[in-house]
Amino acid sequence: MTELYPVLTDNKMLVIGCNGDITKLCSNGQCDIFLWVDPEIALNINSFIINDVLRINDLSLHISSWLESVPYLNIKTFNDIDDIVKLIAKRSKGYLEGKTVVLGYSGGKDSTAALILITKLTEYLNIKLKVMYVYMPYIESTRNLRFVEYVSRRLSINIEIVEPKRRYVRKMLKWLGLPRRGNRWCTYFKVRPIRKVVRGNPRVIEAIADRLFESPKRALRLIKRLKDGFIASKRRFTPVEFMPITDVMFIVKNWSLIHPAYMDGLPRVSCTLCPYKTLYEFNVVETLEDPGLIDEVLLKEYRKSYVYSKIPFEEFVSNALWRFKPNIALRLYKVKRELRNYLDKERILSYRQVKDLHIMSWNQCEKIRTTAEFVRIDDLVNRVEKALNISGISNGS
């Protein structure tokens, strides 16, 4: 589940998150779960869920991993940006002083907030900053490149743009098909250039924009670091690991560095053909440099799989079922087909509604932050652990 975004509607707080083809809307601890039966419409499936399994007639689909999220906490960890930068400097000086900090930049809210903080950190510590953006040809929109260039100008820094050799990417597309859940081979190309710079160099430390509020698994991994007081260690610097979404959105908006994907109503910045997108996200059409190649890859992938070929090709494409392993794709297709018999206006969530809620979250982020409770970093871990233990990782708020 993507991190839960807060939205104010009718004087009450809603939170919204997405994963798989699920969108979750929560208020006052109660959650409505919607499954996207097509790119435009999601159906409330609360009545079909039993122990995190979606059951309809003789069909079932395990969706527990799609439902998990860190419960939303309406908190903030700083009031003034300079104060938090000074605290980060104090806690990380012993590891960062005299080092080159390398940040693999994605353009998303977390890496943008990390980039802003590190540029501010250079005012307090003797560090050099190296920023790299890895562009994935064929599956990523060039608008991401334009945004990176804008960020570079806005912050007066150099962002090195690198990309894997195109012939290798074409070979992988034709050999393995589009990246899918469980086989996201594109990650290797994204990570390799940064690892190459960092590996084996004691004068270099990698900055990573992980945060504990992004997912339960990440929270459990980062909680120990925070308990030990770490923001930096010998090889890793995690400047935003403790920040709730209210802090991150505030920093990004305050510097006018909101990626256009967010203002299109998307919950994340990613490649155009990212397998971790929720179905409705594909409504935002982004130009691909060689759509013919992608059509060829999709048809080949469909034809070579006995399981995929049980799905009508039009549905395979329109529902972006290439995101899933064949057996899961077929089961999801059958479940959606059955659920379409239960559509009614009272149980429907539209693409336009979800899009508007995400845009509202960004437009309201400063107002929402004024309602947030200030929590010191040292008290933060206990709050998160308590939220996870009491609410359970499948609940929203």
PDB file of N, CA and C in Angstrom, residues 186-248:
ATOM      1  N   CYS A 186      13.984  -4.000 -13.999  1.00  0.00           N
ATOM      2  CA  CYS A 186      14.426  -2.615 -14.213  1.00  0.00           C
ATOM      3  C   CYS A 186      15.181  -2.065 -13.009  1.00  0.00           C
ATOM      4  N   THR A 187      14.910  -2.623 -11.815  1.00  0.00           N
ATOM      5  CA  THR A 187      15.571  -2.125 -10.597  1.00  0.00           C
ATOM      6  C   THR A 187      17.086  -2.256 -10.704  1.00  0.00           C
ATOM      7  N   TYR A 188      17.551  -3.325 -11.309  1.00  0.00           N
ATOM      8  CA  TYR A 188      18.998  -3.514 -11.483  1.00  0.00           C
ATOM      9  C   TYR A 188      19.600  -2.342 -12.250  1.00  0.00           C
ATOM     10  N   PHE A 189      18.954  -1.927 -13.335  1.00  0.00           N
ATOM     11  CA  PHE A 189      19.469  -0.819 -14.135  1.00  0.00           C
ATOM     12  C   PHE A 189      19.401   0.506 -13.375  1.00  0.00           C
ATOM     13  N   LYS A 190      18.388   0.640 -12.514  1.00  0.00           N
ATOM     14  CA  LYS A 190      18.224   1.872 -11.743  1.00  0.00           C
ATOM     15  C   LYS A 190      19.291   2.007 -10.652  1.00  0.00           C
ATOM     16  N   VAL A 191      19.596   0.892 -10.030  1.00  0.00           N
ATOM     17  CA  VAL A 191      20.464   0.912  -8.843  1.00  0.00           C
ATOM     18  C   VAL A 191      21.948   0.823  -9.203  1.00  0.00           C
ATOM     19  N   ARG A 192      22.274   0.106 -10.262  1.00  0.00           N
ATOM     20  CA  ARG A 192      23.668  -0.210 -10.579  1.00  0.00           C
ATOM     21  C   ARG A 192      24.576   1.017 -10.681  1.00  0.00           C
ATOM     22  N   PRO A 193      24.183   2.107 -11.379  1.00  0.00           N
ATOM     23  CA  PRO A 193      25.102   3.259 -11.488  1.00  0.00           C
ATOM     24  C   PRO A 193      25.449   3.879 -10.137  1.00  0.00           C
ATOM     25  N   ILE A 194      24.471   3.926  -9.226  1.00  0.00           N
ATOM     26  CA  ILE A 194      24.733   4.504  -7.899  1.00  0.00           C
ATOM     27  C   ILE A 194      25.639   3.583  -7.099  1.00  0.00           C
ATOM     28  N   ARG A 195      25.343   2.286  -7.132  1.00  0.00           N
ATOM     29  CA  ARG A 195      26.176   1.329  -6.398  1.00  0.00           C
ATOM     30  C   ARG A 195      27.613   1.361  -6.903  1.00  0.00           C
ATOM     31  N   LYS A 196      27.788   1.547  -8.193  1.00  0.00           N
ATOM     32  CA  LYS A 196      29.127   1.578  -8.784  1.00  0.00           C
ATOM     33  C   LYS A 196      29.950   2.734  -8.228  1.00  0.00           C
ATOM     34  N   VAL A 197      29.294   3.869  -7.981  1.00  0.00           N
ATOM     35  CA  VAL A 197      29.978   5.037  -7.437  1.00  0.00           C
ATOM     36  C   VAL A 197      30.302   4.841  -5.958  1.00  0.00           C
ATOM     37  N   VAL A 198      29.380   4.214  -5.238  1.00  0.00           N
ATOM     38  CA  VAL A 198      29.497   4.111  -3.778  1.00  0.00           C
ATOM     39  C   VAL A 198      30.403   2.959  -3.353  1.00  0.00           C
ATOM     40  N   ARG A 199      30.308   1.836  -4.032  1.00  0.00           N
ATOM     41  CA  ARG A 199      30.954   0.607  -3.580  1.00  0.00           C
ATOM     42  C   ARG A 199      32.466   0.757  -3.421  1.00  0.00           C
ATOM     43  N   GLY A 200      32.957   0.386  -2.245  1.00  0.00           N
ATOM     44  CA  GLY A 200      34.393   0.310  -1.998  1.00  0.00           C
ATOM     45  C   GLY A 200      35.101   1.630  -1.794  1.00  0.00           C
ATOM     46  N   ASN A 201      34.354   2.733  -1.735  1.00  0.00           N
ATOM     47  CA  ASN A 201      34.980   4.053  -1.549  1.00  0.00           C
ATOM     48  C   ASN A 201      34.653   4.577  -0.152  1.00  0.00           C
ATOM     49  N   PRO A 202      35.612   4.572   0.756  1.00  0.00           N
ATOM     50  CA  PRO A 202      35.340   4.990   2.140  1.00  0.00           C
ATOM     51  C   PRO A 202      35.043   6.481   2.273  1.00  0.00           C
ATOM     52  N   ARG A 203      35.319   7.257   1.224  1.00  0.00           N
ATOM     53  CA  ARG A 203      35.066   8.704   1.279  1.00  0.00           C
ATOM     54  C   ARG A 203      33.682   9.057   0.742  1.00  0.00           C
ATOM     55  N   VAL A 204      32.920   8.036   0.391  1.00  0.00           N
ATOM     56  CA  VAL A 204      31.589   8.249  -0.188  1.00  0.00           C
ATOM     57  C   VAL A 204      30.541   7.574   0.685  1.00  0.00           C
ATOM     58  N   ILE A 205      29.433   8.241   0.897  1.00  0.00           N
ATOM     59  CA  ILE A 205      28.318   7.676   1.656  1.00  0.00           C
ATOM     60  C   ILE A 205      27.040   7.868   0.847  1.00  0.00           C
ATOM     61  N   GLU A 206      26.205   6.857   0.831  1.00  0.00           N
ATOM     62  CA  GLU A 206      24.983   6.918   0.021  1.00  0.00           C
ATOM     63  C   GLU A 206      23.817   7.469   0.834  1.00  0.00           C
ATOM     64  N   ALA A 207      23.136   8.447   0.282  1.00  0.00           N
ATOM     65  CA  ALA A 207      21.912   8.975   0.889  1.00  0.00           C
ATOM     66  C   ALA A 207      20.718   8.219   0.309  1.00  0.00           C
ATOM     67  N   ILE A 208      19.839   7.752   1.179  1.00  0.00           N
ATOM     68  CA  ILE A 208      18.670   6.979   0.774  1.00  0.00           C
ATOM     69  C   ILE A 208      17.427   7.630   1.373  1.00  0.00           C
ATOM     70  N   ALA A 209      16.400   7.802   0.560  1.00  0.00           N
ATOM     71  CA  ALA A 209      15.205   8.546   0.988  1.00  0.00           C
ATOM     72  C   ALA A 209      14.113   7.617   1.525  1.00  0.00           C
ATOM     73  N   ASP A 210      14.497   6.542   2.213  1.00  0.00           N
ATOM     74  CA  ASP A 210      13.512   5.656   2.831  1.00  0.00           C
ATOM     75  C   ASP A 210      12.891   6.340   4.047  1.00  0.00           C
ATOM     76  N   ARG A 211      11.595   6.049   4.280  1.00  0.00           N
ATOM     77  CA  ARG A 211      10.910   6.569   5.466  1.00  0.00           C
ATOM     78  C   ARG A 211      10.093   5.456   6.107  1.00  0.00           C
ATOM     79  N   LEU A 212       9.972   5.499   7.418  1.00  0.00           N
ATOM     80  CA  LEU A 212       9.306   4.401   8.108  1.00  0.00           C
ATOM     81  C   LEU A 212       7.791   4.406   7.906  1.00  0.00           C
ATOM     82  N   PHE A 213       7.223   5.511   7.405  1.00  0.00           N
ATOM     83  CA  PHE A 213       5.775   5.582   7.215  1.00  0.00           C
ATOM     84  C   PHE A 213       5.326   5.034   5.860  1.00  0.00           C
ATOM     85  N   GLU A 214       6.269   4.631   5.021  1.00  0.00           N
ATOM     86  CA  GLU A 214       5.903   4.191   3.675  1.00  0.00           C
ATOM     87  C   GLU A 214       5.228   2.828   3.655  1.00  0.00           C
ATOM     88  N   SER A 215       5.672   1.912   4.519  1.00  0.00           N
ATOM     89  CA  SER A 215       5.094   0.573   4.547  1.00  0.00           C
ATOM     90  C   SER A 215       5.437  -0.085   5.878  1.00  0.00           C
ATOM     91  N   PRO A 216       4.642  -1.069   6.313  1.00  0.00           N
ATOM     92  CA  PRO A 216       4.943  -1.761   7.564  1.00  0.00           C
ATOM     93  C   PRO A 216       6.309  -2.427   7.561  1.00  0.00           C
ATOM     94  N   LYS A 217       6.689  -3.066   6.452  1.00  0.00           N
ATOM     95  CA  LYS A 217       7.993  -3.725   6.396  1.00  0.00           C
ATOM     96  C   LYS A 217       9.121  -2.724   6.558  1.00  0.00           C
ATOM     97  N   ARG A 218       8.984  -1.583   5.896  1.00  0.00           N
ATOM     98  CA  ARG A 218      10.013  -0.558   6.012  1.00  0.00           C
ATOM     99  C   ARG A 218      10.047   0.026   7.420  1.00  0.00           C
ATOM    100  N   ALA A 219       8.873   0.177   8.028  1.00  0.00           N
ATOM    101  CA  ALA A 219       8.814   0.689   9.395  1.00  0.00           C
ATOM    102  C   ALA A 219       9.564  -0.232  10.347  1.00  0.00           C
ATOM    103  N   LEU A 220       9.324  -1.526  10.230  1.00  0.00           N
ATOM    104  CA  LEU A 220       9.989  -2.477  11.121  1.00  0.00           C
ATOM    105  C   LEU A 220      11.499  -2.465  10.925  1.00  0.00           C
ATOM    106  N   ARG A 221      11.931  -2.220   9.676  1.00  0.00           N
ATOM    107  CA  ARG A 221      13.367  -2.192   9.395  1.00  0.00           C
ATOM    108  C   ARG A 221      14.022  -0.921   9.935  1.00  0.00           C
ATOM    109  N   LEU A 222      13.322   0.211   9.846  1.00  0.00           N
ATOM    110  CA  LEU A 222      13.926   1.488  10.220  1.00  0.00           C
ATOM    111  C   LEU A 222      13.773   1.820  11.703  1.00  0.00           C
ATOM    112  N   ILE A 223      12.821   1.187  12.370  1.00  0.00           N
ATOM    113  CA  ILE A 223      12.590   1.497  13.781  1.00  0.00           C
ATOM    114  C   ILE A 223      13.842   1.263  14.618  1.00  0.00           C
ATOM    115  N   LYS A 224      14.550   0.174  14.349  1.00  0.00           N
ATOM    116  CA  LYS A 224      15.762  -0.113  15.125  1.00  0.00           C
ATOM    117  C   LYS A 224      16.814   0.980  14.925  1.00  0.00           C
ATOM    118  N   ARG A 225      16.991   1.433  13.683  1.00  0.00           N
ATOM    119  CA  ARG A 225      17.952   2.514  13.438  1.00  0.00           C
ATOM    120  C   ARG A 225      17.597   3.753  14.248  1.00  0.00           C
ATOM    121  N   LEU A 226      16.313   4.090  14.258  1.00  0.00           N
ATOM    122  CA  LEU A 226      15.888   5.282  14.985  1.00  0.00           C
ATOM    123  C   LEU A 226      16.037   5.105  16.491  1.00  0.00           C
ATOM    124  N   LYS A 227      15.773   3.907  16.972  1.00  0.00           N
ATOM    125  CA  LYS A 227      15.947   3.651  18.408  1.00  0.00           C
ATOM    126  C   LYS A 227      17.399   3.841  18.825  1.00  0.00           C
ATOM    127  N   ASP A 228      18.311   3.481  17.927  1.00  0.00           N
ATOM    128  CA  ASP A 228      19.736   3.627  18.208  1.00  0.00           C
ATOM    129  C   ASP A 228      20.235   5.046  17.931  1.00  0.00           C
ATOM    130  N   GLY A 229      19.346   5.918  17.496  1.00  0.00           N
ATOM    131  CA  GLY A 229      19.721   7.309  17.246  1.00  0.00           C
ATOM    132  C   GLY A 229      20.364   7.559  15.904  1.00  0.00           C
ATOM    133  N   PHE A 230      20.305   6.555  15.003  1.00  0.00           N
ATOM    134  CA  PHE A 230      20.992   6.694  13.714  1.00  0.00           C
ATOM    135  C   PHE A 230      20.162   7.479  12.697  1.00  0.00           C
ATOM    136  N   ILE A 231      20.796   8.441  12.080  1.00  0.00           N
ATOM    137  CA  ILE A 231      20.313   9.017  10.831  1.00  0.00           C
ATOM    138  C   ILE A 231      21.369   8.725   9.772  1.00  0.00           C
ATOM    139  N   ALA A 232      22.599   8.532  10.246  1.00  0.00           N
ATOM    140  CA  ALA A 232      23.705   8.174   9.358  1.00  0.00           C
ATOM    141  C   ALA A 232      24.512   7.050   9.997  1.00  0.00           C
ATOM    142  N   SER A 233      25.170   6.265   9.147  1.00  0.00           N
ATOM    143  CA  SER A 233      26.106   5.240   9.592  1.00  0.00           C
ATOM    144  C   SER A 233      27.285   5.270   8.625  1.00  0.00           C
ATOM    145  N   LYS A 234      28.164   4.295   8.695  1.00  0.00           N
ATOM    146  CA  LYS A 234      29.374   4.342   7.870  1.00  0.00           C
ATOM    147  C   LYS A 234      29.082   4.371   6.376  1.00  0.00           C
ATOM    148  N   ARG A 235      28.047   3.659   5.949  1.00  0.00           N
ATOM    149  CA  ARG A 235      27.786   3.546   4.518  1.00  0.00           C
ATOM    150  C   ARG A 235      26.484   4.192   4.072  1.00  0.00           C
ATOM    151  N   ARG A 236      25.643   4.586   5.024  1.00  0.00           N
ATOM    152  CA  ARG A 236      24.290   4.999   4.648  1.00  0.00           C
ATOM    153  C   ARG A 236      23.843   6.224   5.441  1.00  0.00           C
ATOM    154  N   PHE A 237      23.161   7.124   4.730  1.00  0.00           N
ATOM    155  CA  PHE A 237      22.606   8.340   5.322  1.00  0.00           C
ATOM    156  C   PHE A 237      21.129   8.402   4.953  1.00  0.00           C
ATOM    157  N   THR A 238      20.253   8.454   5.959  1.00  0.00           N
ATOM    158  CA  THR A 238      18.808   8.424   5.717  1.00  0.00           C
ATOM    159  C   THR A 238      18.159   9.663   6.340  1.00  0.00           C
ATOM    160  N   PRO A 239      18.263  10.808   5.680  1.00  0.00           N
ATOM    161  CA  PRO A 239      17.861  12.080   6.302  1.00  0.00           C
ATOM    162  C   PRO A 239      16.365  12.264   6.523  1.00  0.00           C
ATOM    163  N   VAL A 240      15.521  11.489   5.834  1.00  0.00           N
ATOM    164  CA  VAL A 240      14.074  11.689   6.008  1.00  0.00           C
ATOM    165  C   VAL A 240      13.397  10.476   6.631  1.00  0.00           C
ATOM    166  N   GLU A 241      14.172   9.542   7.175  1.00  0.00           N
ATOM    167  CA  GLU A 241      13.597   8.280   7.630  1.00  0.00           C
ATOM    168  C   GLU A 241      12.530   8.459   8.706  1.00  0.00           C
ATOM    169  N   PHE A 242      12.602   9.517   9.485  1.00  0.00           N
ATOM    170  CA  PHE A 242      11.687   9.733  10.598  1.00  0.00           C
ATOM    171  C   PHE A 242      10.492  10.609  10.233  1.00  0.00           C
ATOM    172  N   MET A 243      10.444  11.139   9.031  1.00  0.00           N
ATOM    173  CA  MET A 243       9.465  12.174   8.696  1.00  0.00           C
ATOM    174  C   MET A 243       8.119  11.590   8.267  1.00  0.00           C
ATOM    175  N   PRO A 244       7.026  12.037   8.884  1.00  0.00           N
ATOM    176  CA  PRO A 244       5.697  11.687   8.387  1.00  0.00           C
ATOM    177  C   PRO A 244       5.402  12.449   7.101  1.00  0.00           C
ATOM    178  N   ILE A 245       4.339  12.075   6.439  1.00  0.00           N
ATOM    179  CA  ILE A 245       4.029  12.666   5.145  1.00  0.00           C
ATOM    180  C   ILE A 245       3.776  14.173   5.232  1.00  0.00           C
ATOM    181  N   THR A 246       3.283  14.645   6.388  1.00  0.00           N
ATOM    182  CA  THR A 246       3.035  16.083   6.543  1.00  0.00           C
ATOM    183  C   THR A 246       4.327  16.882   6.412  1.00  0.00           C
ATOM    184  N   ASP A 247       5.421  16.358   6.952  1.00  0.00           N
ATOM    185  CA  ASP A 247       6.718  17.037   6.858  1.00  0.00           C
ATOM    186  C   ASP A 247       7.231  17.051   5.422  1.00  0.00           C
ATOM    187  N   VAL A 248       7.169  15.894   4.779  1.00  0.00           N
ATOM    188  CA  VAL A 248       7.720  15.757   3.427  1.00  0.00           C
ATOM    189  C   VAL A 248       6.973  16.642   2.439  1.00  0.00           C
TER     190      VAL A 248
END
